PDB file of C-alpha atoms in Angstrom:
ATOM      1  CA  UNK A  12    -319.579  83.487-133.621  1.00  0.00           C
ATOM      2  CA  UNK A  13    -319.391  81.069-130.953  1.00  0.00           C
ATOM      3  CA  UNK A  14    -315.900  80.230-128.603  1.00  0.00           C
ATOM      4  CA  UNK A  15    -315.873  76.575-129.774  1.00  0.00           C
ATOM      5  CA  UNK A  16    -316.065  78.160-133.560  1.00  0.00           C
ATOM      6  CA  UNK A  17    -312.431  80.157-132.896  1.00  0.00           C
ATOM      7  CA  UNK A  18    -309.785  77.987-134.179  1.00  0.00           C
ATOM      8  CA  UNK A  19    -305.871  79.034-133.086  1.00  0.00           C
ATOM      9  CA  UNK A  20    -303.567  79.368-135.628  1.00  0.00           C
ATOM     10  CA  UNK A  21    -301.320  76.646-136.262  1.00  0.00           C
ATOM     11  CA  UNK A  22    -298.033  76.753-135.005  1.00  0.00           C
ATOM     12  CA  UNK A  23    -295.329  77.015-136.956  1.00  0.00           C
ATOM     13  CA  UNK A  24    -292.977  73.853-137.157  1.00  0.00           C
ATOM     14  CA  UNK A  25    -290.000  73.612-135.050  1.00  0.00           C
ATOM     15  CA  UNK A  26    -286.559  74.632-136.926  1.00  0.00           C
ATOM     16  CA  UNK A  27    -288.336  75.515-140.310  1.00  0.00           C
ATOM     17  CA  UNK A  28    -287.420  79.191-139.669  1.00  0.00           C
ATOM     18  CA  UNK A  29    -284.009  78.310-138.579  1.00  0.00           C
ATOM     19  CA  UNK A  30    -283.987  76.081-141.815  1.00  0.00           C
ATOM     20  CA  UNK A  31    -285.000  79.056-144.149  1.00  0.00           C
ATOM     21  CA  UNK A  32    -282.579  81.599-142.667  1.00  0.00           C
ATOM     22  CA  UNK A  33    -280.180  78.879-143.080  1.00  0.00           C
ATOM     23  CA  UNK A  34    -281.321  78.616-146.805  1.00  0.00           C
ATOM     24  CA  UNK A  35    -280.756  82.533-147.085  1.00  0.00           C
ATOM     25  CA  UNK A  36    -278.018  82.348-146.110  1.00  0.00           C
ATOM     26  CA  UNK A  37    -276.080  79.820-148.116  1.00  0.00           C
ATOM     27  CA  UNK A  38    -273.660  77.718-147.799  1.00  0.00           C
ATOM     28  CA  UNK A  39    -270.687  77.874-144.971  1.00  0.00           C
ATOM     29  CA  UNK A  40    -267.285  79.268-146.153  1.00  0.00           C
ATOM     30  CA  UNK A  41    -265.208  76.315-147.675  1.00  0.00           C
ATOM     31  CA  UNK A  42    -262.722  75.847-143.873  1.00  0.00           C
ATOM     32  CA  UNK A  43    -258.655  76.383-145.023  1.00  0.00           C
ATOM     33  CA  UNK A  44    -257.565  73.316-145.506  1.00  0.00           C
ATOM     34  CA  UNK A  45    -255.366  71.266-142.833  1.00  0.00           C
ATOM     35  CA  UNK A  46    -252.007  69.974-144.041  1.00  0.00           C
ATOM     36  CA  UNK A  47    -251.917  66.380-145.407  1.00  0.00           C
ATOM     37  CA  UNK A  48    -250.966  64.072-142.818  1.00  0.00           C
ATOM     38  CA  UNK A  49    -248.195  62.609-145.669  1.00  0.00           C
ATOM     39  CA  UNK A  50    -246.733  66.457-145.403  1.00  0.00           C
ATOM     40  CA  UNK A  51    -246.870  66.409-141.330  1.00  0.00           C
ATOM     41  CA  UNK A  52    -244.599  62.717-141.521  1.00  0.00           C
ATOM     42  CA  UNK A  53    -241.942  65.024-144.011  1.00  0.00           C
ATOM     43  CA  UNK A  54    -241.468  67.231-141.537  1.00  0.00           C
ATOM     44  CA  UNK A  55    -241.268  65.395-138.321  1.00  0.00           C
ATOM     45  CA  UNK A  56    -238.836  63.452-140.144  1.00  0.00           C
ATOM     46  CA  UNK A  57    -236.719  66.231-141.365  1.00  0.00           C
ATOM     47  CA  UNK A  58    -236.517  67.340-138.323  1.00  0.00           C
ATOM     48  CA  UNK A  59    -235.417  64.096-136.954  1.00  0.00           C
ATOM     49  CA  UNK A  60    -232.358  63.731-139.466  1.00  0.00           C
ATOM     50  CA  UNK A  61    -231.278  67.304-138.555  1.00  0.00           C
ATOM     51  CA  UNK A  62    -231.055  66.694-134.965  1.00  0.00           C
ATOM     52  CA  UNK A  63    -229.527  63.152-135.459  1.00  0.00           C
ATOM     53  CA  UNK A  64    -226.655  65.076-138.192  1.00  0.00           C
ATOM     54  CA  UNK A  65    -226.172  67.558-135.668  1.00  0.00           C
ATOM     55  CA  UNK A  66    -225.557  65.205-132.970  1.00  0.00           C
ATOM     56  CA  UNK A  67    -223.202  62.891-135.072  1.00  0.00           C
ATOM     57  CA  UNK A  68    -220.908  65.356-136.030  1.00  0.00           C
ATOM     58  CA  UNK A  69    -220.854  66.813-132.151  1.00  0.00           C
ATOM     59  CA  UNK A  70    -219.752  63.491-131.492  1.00  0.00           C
ATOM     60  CA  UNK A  71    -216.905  63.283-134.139  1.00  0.00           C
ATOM     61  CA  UNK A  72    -215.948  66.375-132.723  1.00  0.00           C
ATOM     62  CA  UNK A  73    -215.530  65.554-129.158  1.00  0.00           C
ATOM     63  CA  UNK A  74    -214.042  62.026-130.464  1.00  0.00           C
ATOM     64  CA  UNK A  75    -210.900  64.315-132.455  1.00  0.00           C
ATOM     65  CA  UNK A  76    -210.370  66.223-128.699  1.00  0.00           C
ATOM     66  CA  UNK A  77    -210.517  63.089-127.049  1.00  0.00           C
ATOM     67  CA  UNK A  78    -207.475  62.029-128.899  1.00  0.00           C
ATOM     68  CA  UNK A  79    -205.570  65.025-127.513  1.00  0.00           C
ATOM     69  CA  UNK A  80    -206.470  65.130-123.915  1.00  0.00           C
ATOM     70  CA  UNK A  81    -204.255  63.914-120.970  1.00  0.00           C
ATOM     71  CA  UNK A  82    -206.723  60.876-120.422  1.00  0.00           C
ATOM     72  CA  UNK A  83    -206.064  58.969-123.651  1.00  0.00           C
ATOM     73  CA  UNK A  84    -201.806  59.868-122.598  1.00  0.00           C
ATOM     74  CA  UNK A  85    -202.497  58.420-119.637  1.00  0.00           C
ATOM     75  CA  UNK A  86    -200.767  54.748-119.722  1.00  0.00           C
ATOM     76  CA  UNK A  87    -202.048  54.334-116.225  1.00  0.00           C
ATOM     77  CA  UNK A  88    -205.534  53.364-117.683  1.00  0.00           C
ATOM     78  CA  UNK A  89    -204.456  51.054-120.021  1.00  0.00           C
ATOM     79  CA  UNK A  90    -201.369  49.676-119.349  1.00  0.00           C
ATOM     80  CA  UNK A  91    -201.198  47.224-116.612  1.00  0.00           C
ATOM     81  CA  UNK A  92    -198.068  45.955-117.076  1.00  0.00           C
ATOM     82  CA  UNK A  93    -196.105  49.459-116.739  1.00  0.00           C
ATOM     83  CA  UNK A  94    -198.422  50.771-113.820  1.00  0.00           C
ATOM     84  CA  UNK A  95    -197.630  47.476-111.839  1.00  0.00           C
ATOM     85  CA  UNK A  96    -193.841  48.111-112.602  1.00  0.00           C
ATOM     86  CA  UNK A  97    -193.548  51.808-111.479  1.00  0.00           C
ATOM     87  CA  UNK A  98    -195.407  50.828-108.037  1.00  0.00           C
ATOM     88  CA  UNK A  99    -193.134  47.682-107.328  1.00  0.00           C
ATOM     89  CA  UNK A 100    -189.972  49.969-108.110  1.00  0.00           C
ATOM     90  CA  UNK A 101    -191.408  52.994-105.909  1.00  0.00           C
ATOM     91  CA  UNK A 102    -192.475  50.672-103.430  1.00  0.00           C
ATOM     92  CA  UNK A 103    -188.888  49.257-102.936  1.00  0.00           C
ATOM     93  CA  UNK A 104    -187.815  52.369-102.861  1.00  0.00           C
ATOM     94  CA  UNK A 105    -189.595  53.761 -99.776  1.00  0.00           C
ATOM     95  CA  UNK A 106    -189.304  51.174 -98.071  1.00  0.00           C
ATOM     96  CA  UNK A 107    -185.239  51.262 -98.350  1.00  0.00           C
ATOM     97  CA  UNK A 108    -184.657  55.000 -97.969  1.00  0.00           C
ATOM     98  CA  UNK A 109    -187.332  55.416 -95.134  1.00  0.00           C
ATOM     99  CA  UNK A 110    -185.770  52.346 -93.311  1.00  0.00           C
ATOM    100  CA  UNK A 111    -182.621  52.587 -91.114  1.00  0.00           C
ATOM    101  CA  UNK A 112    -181.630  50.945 -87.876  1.00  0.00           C
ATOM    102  CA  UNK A 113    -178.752  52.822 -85.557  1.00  0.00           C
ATOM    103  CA  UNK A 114    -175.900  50.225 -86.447  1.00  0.00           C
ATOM    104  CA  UNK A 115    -176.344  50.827 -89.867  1.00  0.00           C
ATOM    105  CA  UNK A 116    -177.348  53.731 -91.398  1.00  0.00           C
ATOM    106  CA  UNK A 117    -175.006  53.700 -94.101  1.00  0.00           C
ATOM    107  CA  UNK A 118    -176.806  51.404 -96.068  1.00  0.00           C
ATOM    108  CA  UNK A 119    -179.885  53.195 -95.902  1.00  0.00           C
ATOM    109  CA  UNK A 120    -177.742  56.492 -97.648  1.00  0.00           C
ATOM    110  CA  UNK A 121    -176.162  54.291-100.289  1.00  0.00           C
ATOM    111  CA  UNK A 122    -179.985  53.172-100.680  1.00  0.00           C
ATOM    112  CA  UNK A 123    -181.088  56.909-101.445  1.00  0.00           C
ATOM    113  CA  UNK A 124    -178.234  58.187-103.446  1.00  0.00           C
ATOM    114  CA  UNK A 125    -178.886  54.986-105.936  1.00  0.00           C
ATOM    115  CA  UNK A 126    -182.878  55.513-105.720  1.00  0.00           C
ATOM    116  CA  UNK A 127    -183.590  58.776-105.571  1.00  0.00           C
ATOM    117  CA  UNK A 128    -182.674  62.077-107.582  1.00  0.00           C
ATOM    118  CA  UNK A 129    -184.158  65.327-108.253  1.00  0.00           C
ATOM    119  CA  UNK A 130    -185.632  67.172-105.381  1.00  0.00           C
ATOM    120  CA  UNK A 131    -186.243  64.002-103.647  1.00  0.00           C
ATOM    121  CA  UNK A 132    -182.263  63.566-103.799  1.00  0.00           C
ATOM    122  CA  UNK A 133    -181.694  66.845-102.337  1.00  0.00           C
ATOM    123  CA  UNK A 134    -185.003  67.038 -99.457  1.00  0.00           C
ATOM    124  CA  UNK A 135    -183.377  63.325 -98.281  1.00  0.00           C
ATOM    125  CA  UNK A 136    -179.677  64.638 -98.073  1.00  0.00           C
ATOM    126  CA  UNK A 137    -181.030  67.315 -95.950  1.00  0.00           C
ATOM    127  CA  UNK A 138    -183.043  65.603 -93.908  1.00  0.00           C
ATOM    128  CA  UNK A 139    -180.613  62.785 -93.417  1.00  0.00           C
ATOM    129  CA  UNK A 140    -177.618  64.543 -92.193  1.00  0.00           C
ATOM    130  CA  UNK A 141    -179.645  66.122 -89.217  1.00  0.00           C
ATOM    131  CA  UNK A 142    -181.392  62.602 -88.565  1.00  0.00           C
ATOM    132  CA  UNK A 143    -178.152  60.687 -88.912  1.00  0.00           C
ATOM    133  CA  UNK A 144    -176.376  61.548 -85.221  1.00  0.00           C
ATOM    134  CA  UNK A 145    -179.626  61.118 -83.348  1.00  0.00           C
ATOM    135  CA  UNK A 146    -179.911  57.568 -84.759  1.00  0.00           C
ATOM    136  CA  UNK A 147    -177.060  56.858 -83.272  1.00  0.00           C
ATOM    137  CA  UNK A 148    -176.936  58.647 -80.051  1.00  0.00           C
ATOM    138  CA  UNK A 149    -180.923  57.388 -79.414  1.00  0.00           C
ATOM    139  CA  UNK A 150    -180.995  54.113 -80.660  1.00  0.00           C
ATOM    140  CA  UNK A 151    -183.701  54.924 -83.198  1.00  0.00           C
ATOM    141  CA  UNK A 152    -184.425  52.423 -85.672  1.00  0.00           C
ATOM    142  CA  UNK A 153    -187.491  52.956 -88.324  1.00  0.00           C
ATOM    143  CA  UNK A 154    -189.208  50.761 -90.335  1.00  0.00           C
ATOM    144  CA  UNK A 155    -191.487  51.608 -93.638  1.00  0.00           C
ATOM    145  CA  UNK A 156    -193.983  49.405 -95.485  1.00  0.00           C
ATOM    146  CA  UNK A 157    -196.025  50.312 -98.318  1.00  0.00           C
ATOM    147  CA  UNK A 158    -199.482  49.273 -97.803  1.00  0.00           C
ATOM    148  CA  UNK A 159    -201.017  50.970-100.834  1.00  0.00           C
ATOM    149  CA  UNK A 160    -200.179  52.704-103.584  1.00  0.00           C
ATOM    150  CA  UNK A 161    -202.051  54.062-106.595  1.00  0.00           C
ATOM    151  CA  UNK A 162    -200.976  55.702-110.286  1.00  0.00           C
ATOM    152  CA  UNK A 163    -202.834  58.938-110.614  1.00  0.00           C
ATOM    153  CA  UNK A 164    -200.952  59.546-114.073  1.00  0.00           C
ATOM    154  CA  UNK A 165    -198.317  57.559-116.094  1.00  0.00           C
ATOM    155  CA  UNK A 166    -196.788  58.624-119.767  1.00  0.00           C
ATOM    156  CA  UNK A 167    -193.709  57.032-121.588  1.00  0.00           C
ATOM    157  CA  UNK A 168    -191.245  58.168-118.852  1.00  0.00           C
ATOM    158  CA  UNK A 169    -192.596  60.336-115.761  1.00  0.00           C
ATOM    159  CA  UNK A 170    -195.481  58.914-112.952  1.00  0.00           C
ATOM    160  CA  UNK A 171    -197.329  60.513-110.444  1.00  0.00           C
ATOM    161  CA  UNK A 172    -198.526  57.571-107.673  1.00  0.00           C
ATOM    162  CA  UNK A 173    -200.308  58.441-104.408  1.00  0.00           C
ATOM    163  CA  UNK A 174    -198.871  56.506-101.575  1.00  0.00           C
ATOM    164  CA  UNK A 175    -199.819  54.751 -98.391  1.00  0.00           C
ATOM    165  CA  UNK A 176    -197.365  54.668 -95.546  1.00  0.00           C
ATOM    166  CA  UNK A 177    -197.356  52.176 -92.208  1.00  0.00           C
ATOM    167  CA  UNK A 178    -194.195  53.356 -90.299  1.00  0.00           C
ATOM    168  CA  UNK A 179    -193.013  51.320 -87.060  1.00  0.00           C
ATOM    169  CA  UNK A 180    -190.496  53.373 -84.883  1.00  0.00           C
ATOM    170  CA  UNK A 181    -188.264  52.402 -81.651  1.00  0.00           C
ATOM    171  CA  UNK A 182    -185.976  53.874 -79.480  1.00  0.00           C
ATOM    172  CA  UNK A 183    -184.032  52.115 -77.816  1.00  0.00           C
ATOM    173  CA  UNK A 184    -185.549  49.463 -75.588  1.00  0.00           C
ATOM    174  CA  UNK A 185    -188.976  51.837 -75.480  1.00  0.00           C
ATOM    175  CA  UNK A 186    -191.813  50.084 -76.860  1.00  0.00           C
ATOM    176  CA  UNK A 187    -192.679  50.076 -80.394  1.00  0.00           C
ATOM    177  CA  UNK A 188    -194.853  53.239 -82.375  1.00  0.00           C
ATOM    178  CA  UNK A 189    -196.705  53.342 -85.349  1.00  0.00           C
ATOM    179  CA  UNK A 190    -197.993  55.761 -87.359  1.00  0.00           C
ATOM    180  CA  UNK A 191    -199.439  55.811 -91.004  1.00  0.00           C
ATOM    181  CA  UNK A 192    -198.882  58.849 -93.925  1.00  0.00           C
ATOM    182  CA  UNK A 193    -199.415  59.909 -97.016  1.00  0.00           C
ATOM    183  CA  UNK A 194    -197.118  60.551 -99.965  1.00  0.00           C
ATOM    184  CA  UNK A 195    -197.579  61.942-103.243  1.00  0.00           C
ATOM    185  CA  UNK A 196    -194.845  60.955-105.373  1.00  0.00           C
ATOM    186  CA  UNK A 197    -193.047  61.913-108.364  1.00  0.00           C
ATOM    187  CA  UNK A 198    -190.990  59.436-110.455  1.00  0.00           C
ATOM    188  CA  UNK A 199    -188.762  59.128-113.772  1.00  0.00           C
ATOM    189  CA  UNK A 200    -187.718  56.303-115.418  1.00  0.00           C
ATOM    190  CA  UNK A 201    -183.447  56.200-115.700  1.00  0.00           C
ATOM    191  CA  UNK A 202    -181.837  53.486-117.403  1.00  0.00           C
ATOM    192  CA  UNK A 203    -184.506  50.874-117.067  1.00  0.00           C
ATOM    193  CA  UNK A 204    -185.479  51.955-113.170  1.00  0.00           C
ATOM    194  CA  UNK A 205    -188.276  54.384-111.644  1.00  0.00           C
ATOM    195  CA  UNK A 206    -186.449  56.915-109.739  1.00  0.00           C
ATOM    196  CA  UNK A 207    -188.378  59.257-106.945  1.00  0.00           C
ATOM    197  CA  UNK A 208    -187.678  62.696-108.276  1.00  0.00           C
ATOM    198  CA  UNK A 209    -189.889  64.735-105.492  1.00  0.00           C
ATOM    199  CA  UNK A 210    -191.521  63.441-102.081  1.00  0.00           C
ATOM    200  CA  UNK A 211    -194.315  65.239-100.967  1.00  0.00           C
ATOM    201  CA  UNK A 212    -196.472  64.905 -97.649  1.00  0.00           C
ATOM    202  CA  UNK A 213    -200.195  64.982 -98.346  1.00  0.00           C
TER     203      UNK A 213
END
């Protein structure tokens, strides 16, 4: 037999084994099922009222504190009218008892005994009857203003105020000092009238 008489086999097709095995071996496992997108939304949205429930009644809860705490006692943040008051009268005050001039000292006493009580009655007594002779004898003369003064806390009867101070001191014919401070102050309303009840330097 010649060469050119040899014929070659024909090739098989492409993928026609692949498709027979695939025949063999039948059809894919049914996949498990996803969830339905309707039962994904149910979720998500339970979830969603559960946080928003839990967050409401966190919120009612901190609201019933709230109306307990010292904040929503505090008249200083909501009543104008009393908060301007208690400064004017402390103000005054200050400015009377830490005011004195060496002819006339007794006015500055009768000032104090009418203005102040409490410890602030009793610190001012004290320091007063060591301060009153060197008035005199020096020539001293003192002059407070209040240049600004704050409520830190106010209730029905009692306020707490921090206090700015410009002071102007002479002695004799000496030339004029100032200096500035700082007072936190304690007051109690008497008969109508803020009265210092304690002095403290800050």
């Amino acid at each position: 037999m010649s060469t050119a008489e040899l014929k070659t086999a024909p090739e098989p097709e492409p993928g026609r084994d692949v498709e027979c095995e695939d025949e063999r071996a039948g059809p894919d496992p049914t996949p498990a099922e996803a969830p339905a997108p309707t039962d994904r939304l149910s979720a998500v949205t339970l979830a969603c009222v559960l946080v928003l429930l839990l967050a409401g009644a966190g919120l009612l809860f901190q609201a019933g504190q709230l109306t307990d705490t010292t904040a929503t006692r505090n008249h200083a943040l909501t009543d104008t009218s009393a908060t301007t008051r208690v400064i004017g009268d402390v103000s005054n005050t200050l400015g009377k008892v830490f005011s004195y001039a060496p002819q006339d000292t007794r006015a500055t006493e009768d000032a104090a005994k009418e203005l102040l009580g409490g410890r602030a009655a009793g610190q001012y007594t004290s320091l007063f009857g060591e301060l009153r002779q060197r008035v005199a004898d020096q020539k001293l003369s003192l002059t407070t203003h209040v240049v600004r003064a704050g409520v830190t806390r106010l209730t029905r009867d009692t306020a707490e105020l921090l206090v700015f101070l410009d002071q102007r001191a002479q002695r004799d014919t000496k030339p004029a000092t100032t200096a500035a401070a700082q007072l936190s102050i304690t007051a109690r309303l008497t008969d109508g009238h803020w009265q210092i009840t304690d002095i403290r330097a800050r």
